[in-house]
Coordinates of C-alpha atoms in Angstrom, one line a residue:
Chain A
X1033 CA 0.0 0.0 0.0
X1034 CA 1.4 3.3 -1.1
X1035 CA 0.4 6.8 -0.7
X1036 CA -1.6 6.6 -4.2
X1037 CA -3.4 3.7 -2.1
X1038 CA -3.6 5.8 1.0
X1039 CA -5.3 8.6 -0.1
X1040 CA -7.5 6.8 -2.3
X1041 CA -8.9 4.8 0.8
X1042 CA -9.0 8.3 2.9
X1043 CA -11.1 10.1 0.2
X1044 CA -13.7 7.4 -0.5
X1045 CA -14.1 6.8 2.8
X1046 CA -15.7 10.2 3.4
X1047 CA -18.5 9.5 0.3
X1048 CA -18.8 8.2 -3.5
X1049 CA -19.6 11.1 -6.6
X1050 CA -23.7 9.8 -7.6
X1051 CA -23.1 10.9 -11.4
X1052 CA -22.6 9.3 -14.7
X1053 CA -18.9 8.9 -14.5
X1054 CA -18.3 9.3 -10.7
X1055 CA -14.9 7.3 -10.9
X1056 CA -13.8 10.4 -13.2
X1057 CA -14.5 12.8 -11.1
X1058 CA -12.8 10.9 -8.5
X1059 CA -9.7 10.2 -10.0
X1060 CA -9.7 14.3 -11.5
X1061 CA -9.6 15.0 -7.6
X1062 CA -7.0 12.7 -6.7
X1063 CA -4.8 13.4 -9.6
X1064 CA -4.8 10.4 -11.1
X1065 CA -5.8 8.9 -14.2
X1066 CA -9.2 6.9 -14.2
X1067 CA -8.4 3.8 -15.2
X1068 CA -5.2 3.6 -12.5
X1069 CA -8.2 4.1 -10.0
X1070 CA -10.1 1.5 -11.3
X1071 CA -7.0 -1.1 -11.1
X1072 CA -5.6 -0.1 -7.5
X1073 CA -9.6 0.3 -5.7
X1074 CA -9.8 -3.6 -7.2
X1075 CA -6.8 -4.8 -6.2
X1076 CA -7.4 -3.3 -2.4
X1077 CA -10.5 -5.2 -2.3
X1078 CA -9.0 -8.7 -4.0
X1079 CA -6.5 -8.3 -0.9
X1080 CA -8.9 -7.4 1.5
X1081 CA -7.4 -4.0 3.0
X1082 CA -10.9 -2.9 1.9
X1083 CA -13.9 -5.1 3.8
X1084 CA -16.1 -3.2 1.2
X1085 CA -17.1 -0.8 -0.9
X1086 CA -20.7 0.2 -1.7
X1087 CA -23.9 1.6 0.3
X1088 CA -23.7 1.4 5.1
X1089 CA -27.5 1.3 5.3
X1090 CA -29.4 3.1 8.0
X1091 CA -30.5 0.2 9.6
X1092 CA -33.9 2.2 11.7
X1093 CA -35.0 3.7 8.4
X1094 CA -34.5 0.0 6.8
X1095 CA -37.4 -0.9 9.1
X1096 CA -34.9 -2.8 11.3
X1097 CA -33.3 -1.9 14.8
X1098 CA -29.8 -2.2 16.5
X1099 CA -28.8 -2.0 20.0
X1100 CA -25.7 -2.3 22.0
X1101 CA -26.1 -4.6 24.7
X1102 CA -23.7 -5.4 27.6
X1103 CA -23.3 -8.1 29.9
X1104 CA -21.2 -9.0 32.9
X1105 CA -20.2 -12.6 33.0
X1106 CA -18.3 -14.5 35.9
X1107 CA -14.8 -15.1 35.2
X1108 CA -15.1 -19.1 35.3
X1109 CA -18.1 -19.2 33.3
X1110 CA -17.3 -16.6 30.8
X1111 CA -16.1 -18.8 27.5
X1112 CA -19.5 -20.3 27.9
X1113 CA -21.5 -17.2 28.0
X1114 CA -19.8 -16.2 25.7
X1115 CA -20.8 -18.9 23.1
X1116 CA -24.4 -18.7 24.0
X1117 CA -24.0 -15.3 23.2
X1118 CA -22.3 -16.1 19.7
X1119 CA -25.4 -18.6 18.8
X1120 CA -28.0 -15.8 18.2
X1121 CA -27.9 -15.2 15.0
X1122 CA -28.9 -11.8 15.7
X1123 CA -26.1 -10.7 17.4
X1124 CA -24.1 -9.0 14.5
X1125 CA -20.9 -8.3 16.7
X1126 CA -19.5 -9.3 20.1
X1127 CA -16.1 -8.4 21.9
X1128 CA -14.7 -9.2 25.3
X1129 CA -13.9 -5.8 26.9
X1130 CA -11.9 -5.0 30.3
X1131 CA -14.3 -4.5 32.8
X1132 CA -16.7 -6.1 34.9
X1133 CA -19.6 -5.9 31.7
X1134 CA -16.9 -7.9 29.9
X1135 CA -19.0 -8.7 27.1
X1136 CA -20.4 -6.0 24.5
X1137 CA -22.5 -7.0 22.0
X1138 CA -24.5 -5.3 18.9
X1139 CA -28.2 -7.6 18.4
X1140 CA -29.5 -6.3 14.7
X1141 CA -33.0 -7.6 14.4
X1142 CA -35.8 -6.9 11.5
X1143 CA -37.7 -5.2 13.9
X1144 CA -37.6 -3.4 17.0
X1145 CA -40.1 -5.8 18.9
X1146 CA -37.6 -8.7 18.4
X1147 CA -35.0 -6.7 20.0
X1148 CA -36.4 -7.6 23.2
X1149 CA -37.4 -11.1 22.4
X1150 CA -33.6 -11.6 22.0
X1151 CA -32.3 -10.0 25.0
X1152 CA -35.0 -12.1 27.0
X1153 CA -34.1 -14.9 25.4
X1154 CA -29.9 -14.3 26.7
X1155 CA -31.2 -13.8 30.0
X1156 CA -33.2 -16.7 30.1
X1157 CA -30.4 -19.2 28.9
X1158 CA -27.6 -17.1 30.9
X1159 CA -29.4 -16.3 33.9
X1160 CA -27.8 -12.9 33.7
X1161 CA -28.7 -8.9 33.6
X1162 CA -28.5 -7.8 29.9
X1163 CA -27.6 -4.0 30.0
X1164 CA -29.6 -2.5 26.9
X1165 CA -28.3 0.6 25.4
X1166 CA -29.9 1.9 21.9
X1167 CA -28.4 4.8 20.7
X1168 CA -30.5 7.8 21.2
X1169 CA -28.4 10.0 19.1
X1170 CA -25.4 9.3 16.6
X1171 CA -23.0 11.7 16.3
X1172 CA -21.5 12.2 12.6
X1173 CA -17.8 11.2 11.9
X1174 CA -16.5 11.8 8.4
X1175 CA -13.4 10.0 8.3
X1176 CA -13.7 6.4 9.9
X1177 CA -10.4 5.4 9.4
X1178 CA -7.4 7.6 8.4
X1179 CA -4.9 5.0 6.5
Chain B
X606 CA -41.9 4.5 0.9
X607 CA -39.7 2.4 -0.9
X608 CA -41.3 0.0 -4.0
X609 CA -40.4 -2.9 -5.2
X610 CA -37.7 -2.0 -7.6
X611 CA -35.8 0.4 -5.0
X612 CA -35.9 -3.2 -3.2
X613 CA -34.3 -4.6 -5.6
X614 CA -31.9 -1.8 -6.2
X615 CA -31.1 -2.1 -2.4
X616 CA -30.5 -5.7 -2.7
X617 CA -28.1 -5.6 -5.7
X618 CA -26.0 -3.1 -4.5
X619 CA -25.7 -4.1 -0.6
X620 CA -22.2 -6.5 -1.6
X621 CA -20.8 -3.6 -3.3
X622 CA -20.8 -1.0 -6.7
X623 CA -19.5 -2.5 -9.7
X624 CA -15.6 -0.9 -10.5
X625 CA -15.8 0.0 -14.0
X626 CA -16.3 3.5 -15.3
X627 CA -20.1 3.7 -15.6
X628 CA -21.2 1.8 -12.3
X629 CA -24.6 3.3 -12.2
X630 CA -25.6 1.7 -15.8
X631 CA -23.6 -1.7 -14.9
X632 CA -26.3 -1.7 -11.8
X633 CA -29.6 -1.0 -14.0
X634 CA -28.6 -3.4 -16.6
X635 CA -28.9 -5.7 -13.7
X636 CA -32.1 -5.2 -12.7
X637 CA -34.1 -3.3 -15.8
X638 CA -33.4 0.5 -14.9
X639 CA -31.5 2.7 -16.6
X640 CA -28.8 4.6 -15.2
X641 CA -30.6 8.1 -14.7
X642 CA -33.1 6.1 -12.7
X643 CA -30.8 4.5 -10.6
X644 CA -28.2 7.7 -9.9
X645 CA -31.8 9.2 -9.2
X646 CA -33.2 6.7 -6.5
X647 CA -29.8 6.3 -4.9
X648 CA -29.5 10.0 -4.5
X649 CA -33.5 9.9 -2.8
X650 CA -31.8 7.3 -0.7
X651 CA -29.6 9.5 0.7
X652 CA -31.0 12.0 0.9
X653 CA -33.8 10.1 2.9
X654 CA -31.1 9.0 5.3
X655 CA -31.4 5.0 3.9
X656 CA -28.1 4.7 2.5
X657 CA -25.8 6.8 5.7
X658 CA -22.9 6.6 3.4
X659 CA -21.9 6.0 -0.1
X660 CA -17.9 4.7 0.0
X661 CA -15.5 2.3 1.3
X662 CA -15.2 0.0 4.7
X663 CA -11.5 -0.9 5.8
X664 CA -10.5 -3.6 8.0
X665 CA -8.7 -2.2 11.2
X666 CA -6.2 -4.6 11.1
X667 CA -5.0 -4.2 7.8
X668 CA -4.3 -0.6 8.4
X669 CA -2.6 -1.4 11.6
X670 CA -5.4 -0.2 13.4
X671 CA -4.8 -3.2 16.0
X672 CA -6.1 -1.2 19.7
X673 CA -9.6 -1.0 19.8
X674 CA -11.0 0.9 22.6
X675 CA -14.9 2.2 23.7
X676 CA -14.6 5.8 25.8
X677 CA -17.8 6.1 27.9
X678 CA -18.6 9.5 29.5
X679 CA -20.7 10.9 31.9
X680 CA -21.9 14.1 30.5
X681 CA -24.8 16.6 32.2
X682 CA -27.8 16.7 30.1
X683 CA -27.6 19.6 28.9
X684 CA -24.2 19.3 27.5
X685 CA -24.3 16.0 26.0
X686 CA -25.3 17.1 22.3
X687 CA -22.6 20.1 22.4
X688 CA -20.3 17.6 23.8
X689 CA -20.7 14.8 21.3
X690 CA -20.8 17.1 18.2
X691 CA -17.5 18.5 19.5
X692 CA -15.6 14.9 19.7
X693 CA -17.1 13.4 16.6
X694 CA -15.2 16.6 14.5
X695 CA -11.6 14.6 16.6
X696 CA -10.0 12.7 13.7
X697 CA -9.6 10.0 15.5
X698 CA -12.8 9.3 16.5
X699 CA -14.2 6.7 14.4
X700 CA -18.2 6.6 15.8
X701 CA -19.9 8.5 18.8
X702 CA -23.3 7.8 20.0
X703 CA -25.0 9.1 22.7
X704 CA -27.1 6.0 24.8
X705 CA -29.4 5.9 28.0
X706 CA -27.4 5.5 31.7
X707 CA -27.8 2.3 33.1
X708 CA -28.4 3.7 36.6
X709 CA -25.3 4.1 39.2
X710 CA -23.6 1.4 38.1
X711 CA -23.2 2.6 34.6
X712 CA -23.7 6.1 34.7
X713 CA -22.4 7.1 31.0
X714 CA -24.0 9.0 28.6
X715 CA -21.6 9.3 25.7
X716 CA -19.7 6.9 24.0
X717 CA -17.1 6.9 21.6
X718 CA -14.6 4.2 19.8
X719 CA -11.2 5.7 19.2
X720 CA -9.1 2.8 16.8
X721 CA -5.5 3.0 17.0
X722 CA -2.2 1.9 16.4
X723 CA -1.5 0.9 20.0
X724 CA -2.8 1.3 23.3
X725 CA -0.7 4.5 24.1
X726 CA -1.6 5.9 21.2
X727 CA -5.1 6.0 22.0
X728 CA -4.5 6.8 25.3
X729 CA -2.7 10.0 23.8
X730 CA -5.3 10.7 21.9
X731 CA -8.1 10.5 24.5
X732 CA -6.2 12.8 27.1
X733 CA -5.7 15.0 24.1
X734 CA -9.5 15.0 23.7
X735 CA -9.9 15.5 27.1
X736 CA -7.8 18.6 27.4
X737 CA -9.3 20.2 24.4
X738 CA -12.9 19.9 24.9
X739 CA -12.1 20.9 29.0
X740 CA -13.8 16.7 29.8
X741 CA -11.9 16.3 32.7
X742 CA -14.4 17.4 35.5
X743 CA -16.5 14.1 33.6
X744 CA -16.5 10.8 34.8
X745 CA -15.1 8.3 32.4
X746 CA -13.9 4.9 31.4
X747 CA -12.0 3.3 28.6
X748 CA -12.5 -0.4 27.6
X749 CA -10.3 -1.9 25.2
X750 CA -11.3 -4.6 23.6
X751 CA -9.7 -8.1 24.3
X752 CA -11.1 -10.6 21.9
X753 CA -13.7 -10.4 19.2
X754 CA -15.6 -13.5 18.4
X755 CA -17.8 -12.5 16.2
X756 CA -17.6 -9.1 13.3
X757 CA -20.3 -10.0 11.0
X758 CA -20.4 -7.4 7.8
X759 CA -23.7 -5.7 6.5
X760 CA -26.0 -8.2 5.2
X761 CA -29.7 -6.6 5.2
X762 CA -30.8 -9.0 2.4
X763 CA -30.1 -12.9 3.2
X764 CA -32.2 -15.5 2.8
X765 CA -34.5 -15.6 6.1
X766 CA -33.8 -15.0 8.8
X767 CA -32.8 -11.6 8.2
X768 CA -30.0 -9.8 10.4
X769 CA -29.1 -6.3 10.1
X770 CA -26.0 -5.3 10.7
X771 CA -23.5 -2.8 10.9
X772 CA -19.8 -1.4 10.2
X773 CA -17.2 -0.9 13.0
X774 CA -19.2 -1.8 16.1

């Protein structure tokens, strides 16, 4: 990855042109030719530095619902929370974290009733408190990642 | 409301936009639009707030981005919103959400993920951010992350049942 790479992956991760030729207008702003774009976006993706490169839904205005949902879990019993966890197929994301709520996790359902249907469902077959917190406001970022 | 061909539009593009030169005709050959149709429903669906953002997801690692770390604060009320719209602007702040306190054991109002290169780094960063947005009379925590067992990517349209996801938890 050079700085030709670099900056591509810094300017299209703040938005994509929605024109005829929007690869054009991208590669006029980066100062490069089109085609050179074209080649080096591909490549990043075959090699997986890019996860993706397309359209982040809105996942509330797609009809569905997301929440960030926490849960502390005893040391001795944690690996098998932990998998319990990992069997929802709702739960989209879930990382171990240093602190007594050790477990973080995001539940993405297709509506916003099954979001408790889930959680009720992890208490029930961990017998523990599931800390619930939907956002109530997201805050805009431009840049995700400077590479 | 969204018919049956924005659906379908929705669906087609949700892996990705075709890389070659006119990406917006590659799409409507696709599924029977042409391409003024499509460049005009995706722009409605922006502009609606369906599509957040139109562009490229990395992967952390790959950029080195290896420390991962959630910074919860306990903001007053009435300073949350000023507060947050002030740290998202931080360059390093990749997301920032404000969420409901979970009583006095989880007081925090504001939460933000900071990736870095290391763990000092971020730890750099945040006392940077502290000092420049005066945060230091707030209550806060940082939690870096330990293990991830599970990053799903975006899939809204799978054959049933049907999980939404999301970018960069």
């Amino acid at each position: 990855m050079d700085d030709t790479d670099k900056a591509i992956i810094n300017y299209l991760q703040k938005g994509f042109p929605i024109c005829e030729s929007p690869y054009q207008l991208v590669s006029e702003q980066l100062g490069i030719p089109e085609a050179e774009l074209l080649q080096r976006l591909q490549k990043l993706l075959d090699e997986g530095t890019l996860s993706r490169f397309g359209p982040m839904y809105h996942a509330e205005a797609m009809g569905g619902a997301l929440t960030l949902a926490a849960i502390k879990a005893p040391e001795q019993q944690f690996d098998e929370i932990a998998e319990i966890i990992n069997r929802f197929p709702e739960v989209a994301h879930n990382y171990q974290r240093n602190h007594d709520l050790n477990l973080w996790f995001v539940i993405a359902t297709e509506s916003s009733d099954r979001i408790q249907e889930v959680i009720q469902s992890i208490e029930e077959q961990t017998r523990l408190q599931v800390y619930n917190m939907p956002k109530c406001k997201e805050y805009f970022v431009q840049l995700q990642l400077e590479a | 409301m969204i018919d049956q061909q924005d659906l379908q539009l929705l669906k087609t593009i949700q892996h990705g936009l075709p890389i070659t030169s006119r990406p917006y005709a590659e799409i409507g050959k696709q599924i029977g639009l042409n391409e003024t149709e499509v460049i005009e429903r995706i722009a409605l669906f922006m502009q609606t707030g369906l599509i957040k953002r139109l562009g490229v997801i990395v992967k952390h690692q790959r950029l080195g981005y290896t420390a991962n770390a959630m910074v919860v604060f306990d903001i007053p009320d009435h300073r949350v919103s000023e507060v947050g719209e002030s740290i998202s602007k931080a360059r390093f702040v990749n997301l920032c959400y404000q969420r409901p306190r979970q009583g006095k054991q989880w007081p925090y109002n504001l939460y933000c993920m900071i990736h870095g290169k290391s763990r000092e780094k971020v730890c750099q960063q945040l006392q940077q951010l502290i000092k420049s947005r005066d945060l230091d009379p707030y209550d806060r925590e940082i939690l870096f992350s330990k293990q991830c067992f599970k990053q799903r990517g975006a899939l809204y349209f799978t054959p049933s049942p049907s999980p939404l996801s999301v970018a960069n938890g």
